[in-house]
CSV table of C-alpha atoms in Angstrom, one decimal:
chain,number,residue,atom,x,y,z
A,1,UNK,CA,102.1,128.6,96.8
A,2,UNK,CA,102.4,132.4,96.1
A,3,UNK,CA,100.8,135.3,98.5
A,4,UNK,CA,98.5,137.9,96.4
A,5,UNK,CA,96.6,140.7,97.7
A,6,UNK,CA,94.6,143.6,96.4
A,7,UNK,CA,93.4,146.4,97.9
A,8,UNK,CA,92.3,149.8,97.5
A,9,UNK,CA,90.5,153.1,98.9
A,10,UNK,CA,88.5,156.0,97.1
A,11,UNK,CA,90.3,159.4,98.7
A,12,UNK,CA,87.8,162.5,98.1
A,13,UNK,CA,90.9,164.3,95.9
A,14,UNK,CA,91.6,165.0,92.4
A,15,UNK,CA,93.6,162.3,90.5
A,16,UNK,CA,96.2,165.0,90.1
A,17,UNK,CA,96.9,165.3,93.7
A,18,UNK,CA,96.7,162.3,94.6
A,19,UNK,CA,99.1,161.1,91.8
A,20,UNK,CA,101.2,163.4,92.6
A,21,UNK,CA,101.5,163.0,96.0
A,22,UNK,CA,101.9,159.2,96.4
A,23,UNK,CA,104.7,159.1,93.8
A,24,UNK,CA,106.6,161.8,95.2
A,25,UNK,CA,109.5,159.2,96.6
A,26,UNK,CA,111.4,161.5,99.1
A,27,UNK,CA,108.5,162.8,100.8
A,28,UNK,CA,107.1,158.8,101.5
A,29,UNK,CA,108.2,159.1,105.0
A,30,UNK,CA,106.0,161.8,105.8
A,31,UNK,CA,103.0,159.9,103.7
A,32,UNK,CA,103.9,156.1,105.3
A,33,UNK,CA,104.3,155.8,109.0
A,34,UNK,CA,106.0,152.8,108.7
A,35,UNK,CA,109.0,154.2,106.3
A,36,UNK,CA,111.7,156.0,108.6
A,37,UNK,CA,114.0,157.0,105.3
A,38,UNK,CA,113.9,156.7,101.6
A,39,UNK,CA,117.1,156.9,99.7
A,40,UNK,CA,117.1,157.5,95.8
A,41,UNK,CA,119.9,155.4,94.7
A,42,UNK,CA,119.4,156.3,90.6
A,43,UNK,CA,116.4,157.8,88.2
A,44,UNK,CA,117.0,156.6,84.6
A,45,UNK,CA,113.9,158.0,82.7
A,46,UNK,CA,111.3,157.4,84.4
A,47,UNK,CA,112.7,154.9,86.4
A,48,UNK,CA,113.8,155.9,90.0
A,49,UNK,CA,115.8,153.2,92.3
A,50,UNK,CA,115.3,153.7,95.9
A,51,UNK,CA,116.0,152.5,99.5
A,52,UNK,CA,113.5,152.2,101.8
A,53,UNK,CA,113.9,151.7,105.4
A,54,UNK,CA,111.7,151.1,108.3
A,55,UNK,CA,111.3,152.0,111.7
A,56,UNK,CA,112.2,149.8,113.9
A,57,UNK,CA,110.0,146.7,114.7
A,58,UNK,CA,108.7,145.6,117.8
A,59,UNK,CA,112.1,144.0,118.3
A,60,UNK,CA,114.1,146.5,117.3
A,61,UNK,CA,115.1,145.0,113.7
A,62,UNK,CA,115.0,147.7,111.0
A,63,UNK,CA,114.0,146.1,107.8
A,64,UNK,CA,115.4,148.0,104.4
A,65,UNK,CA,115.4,146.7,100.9
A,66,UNK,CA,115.6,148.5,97.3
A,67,UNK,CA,113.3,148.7,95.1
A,68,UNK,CA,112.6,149.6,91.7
A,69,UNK,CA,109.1,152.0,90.6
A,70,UNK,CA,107.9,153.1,87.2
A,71,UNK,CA,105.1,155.4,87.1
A,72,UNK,CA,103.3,155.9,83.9
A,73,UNK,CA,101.1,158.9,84.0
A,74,UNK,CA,99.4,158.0,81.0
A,75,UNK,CA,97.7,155.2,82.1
A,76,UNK,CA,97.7,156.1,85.6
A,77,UNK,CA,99.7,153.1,87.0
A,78,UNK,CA,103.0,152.0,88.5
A,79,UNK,CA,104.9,149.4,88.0
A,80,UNK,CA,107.5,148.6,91.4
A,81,UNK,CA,109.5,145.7,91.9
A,82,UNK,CA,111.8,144.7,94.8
A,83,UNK,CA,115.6,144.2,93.7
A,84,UNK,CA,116.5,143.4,96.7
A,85,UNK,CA,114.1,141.1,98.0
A,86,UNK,CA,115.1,139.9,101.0
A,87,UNK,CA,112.9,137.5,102.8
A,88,UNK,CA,110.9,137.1,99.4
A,89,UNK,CA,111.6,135.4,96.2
A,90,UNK,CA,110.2,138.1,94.7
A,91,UNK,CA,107.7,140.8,95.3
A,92,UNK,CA,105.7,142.7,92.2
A,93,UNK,CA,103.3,145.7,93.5
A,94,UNK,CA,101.2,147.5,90.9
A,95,UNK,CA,99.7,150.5,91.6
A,96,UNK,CA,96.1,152.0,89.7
A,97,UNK,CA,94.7,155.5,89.9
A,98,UNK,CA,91.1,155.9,88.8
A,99,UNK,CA,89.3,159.2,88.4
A,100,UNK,CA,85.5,158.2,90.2
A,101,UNK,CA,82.9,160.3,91.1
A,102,UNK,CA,83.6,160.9,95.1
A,103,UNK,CA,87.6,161.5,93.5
A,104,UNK,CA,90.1,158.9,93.3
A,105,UNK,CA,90.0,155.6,93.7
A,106,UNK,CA,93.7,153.5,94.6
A,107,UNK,CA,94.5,150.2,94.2
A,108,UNK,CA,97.3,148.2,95.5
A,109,UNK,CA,97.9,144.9,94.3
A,110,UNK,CA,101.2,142.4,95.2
A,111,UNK,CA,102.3,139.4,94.1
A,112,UNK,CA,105.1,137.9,95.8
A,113,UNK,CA,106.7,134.7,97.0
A,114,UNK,CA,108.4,133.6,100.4
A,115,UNK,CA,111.9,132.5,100.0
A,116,UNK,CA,111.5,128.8,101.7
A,117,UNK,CA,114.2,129.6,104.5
A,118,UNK,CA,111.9,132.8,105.5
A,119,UNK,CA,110.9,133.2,108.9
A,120,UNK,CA,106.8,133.2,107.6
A,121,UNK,CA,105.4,131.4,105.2
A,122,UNK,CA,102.9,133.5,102.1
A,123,UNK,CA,99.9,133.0,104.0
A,124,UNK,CA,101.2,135.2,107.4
A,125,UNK,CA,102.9,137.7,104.9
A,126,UNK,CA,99.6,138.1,102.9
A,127,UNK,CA,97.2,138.4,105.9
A,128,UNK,CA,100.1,140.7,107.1
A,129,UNK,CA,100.4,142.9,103.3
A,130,UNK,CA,96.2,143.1,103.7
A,131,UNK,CA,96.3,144.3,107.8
A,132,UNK,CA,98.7,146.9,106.9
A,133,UNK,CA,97.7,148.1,103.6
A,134,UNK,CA,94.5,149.3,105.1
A,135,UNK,CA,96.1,151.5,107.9
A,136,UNK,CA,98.8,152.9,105.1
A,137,UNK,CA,95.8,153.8,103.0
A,138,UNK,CA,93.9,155.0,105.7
A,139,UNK,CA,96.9,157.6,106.3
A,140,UNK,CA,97.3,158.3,102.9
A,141,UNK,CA,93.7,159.2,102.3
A,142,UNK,CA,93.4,161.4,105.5
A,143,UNK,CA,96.6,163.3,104.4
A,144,UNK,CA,95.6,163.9,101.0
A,145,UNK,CA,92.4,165.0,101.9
A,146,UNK,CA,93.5,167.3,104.1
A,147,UNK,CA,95.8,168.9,100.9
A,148,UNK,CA,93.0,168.9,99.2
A,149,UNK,CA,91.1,170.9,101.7
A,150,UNK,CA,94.2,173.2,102.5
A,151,UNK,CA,94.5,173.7,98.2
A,152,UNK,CA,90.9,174.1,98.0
A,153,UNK,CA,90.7,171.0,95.8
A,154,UNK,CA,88.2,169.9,94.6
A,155,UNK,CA,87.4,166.3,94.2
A,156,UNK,CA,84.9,166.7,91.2
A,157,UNK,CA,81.3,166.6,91.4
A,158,UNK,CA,79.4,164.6,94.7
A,159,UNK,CA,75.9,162.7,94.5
């Protein structure tokens, strides 16, 4: 079996803003709650290799990993991939921007594998991927709003 999960929120910003400020890597821990520290490791093109690390869990384990993202503004997606994968076999994310009438609309999606020796199986991690993409979302469309509003951005038109 392999986990999958989709999801995705509409954020009352400009597709401009909102691109901007989801890929800008170094400024993730102040997007995420969850990420205490992002590293760039190397950009080649438009390429950038990263570290991410957590804060701590509820037993004190701090997770980090590296991963690999490729945004492509023409087509208003990102590619992502973990290279180190830890606990999975692998783990794919694609990332979509849509411009829609109330602004922008985000989706997530992940494909992924456990490795067989992992401490939960796909069906925990992707109830887990789905629980916690909806708070991260939910933070990262209050926060951009919130630019938006401070920029005097404007979504586009409402009705």
């Amino acid at each position: 079996m392999a986990g999958h999960t989709q999801n995705e929120i509409t954020i009352a910003a400009p597709v401009d803003l909102v691109w901007e400020v989801t890929n800008d890597l170094e400024n993730w821990p102040q997007l995420f709650s969850e990420y205490a520290s992002v590293e760039i490791l190397s950009r080649e093109g438009p390429r950038t290799t990263f570290r991410l690390t957590m804060h701590p869990d509820e037993n004190g384990t701090v997770w980090s990993w590296v991963s690999e993202r490729e945004p492509d503004r023409d087509t208003l997606t990102v590619k992502a991939r973990r290279v180190e994968t830890g606990p999975f076999a692998h783990m794919d994310i694609h990332w979509a921007y849509e411009k829609v009438p109330a602004g922008t609309r985000m989706v997530w999606t992940q494909d992924f594998a456990m490795k067989p020796d992992a401490p939960v199986d796909d069906a925990w991690m992707t109830d887990n991927i789905n629980r916690n993409s909806k708070v991260q979302m939910g933070l990262i469309r209050d926060r951009i709003e919130k630019i938006a509003a401070e920029r005097g951005a404007s979504a586009g038109p409402t009705g």
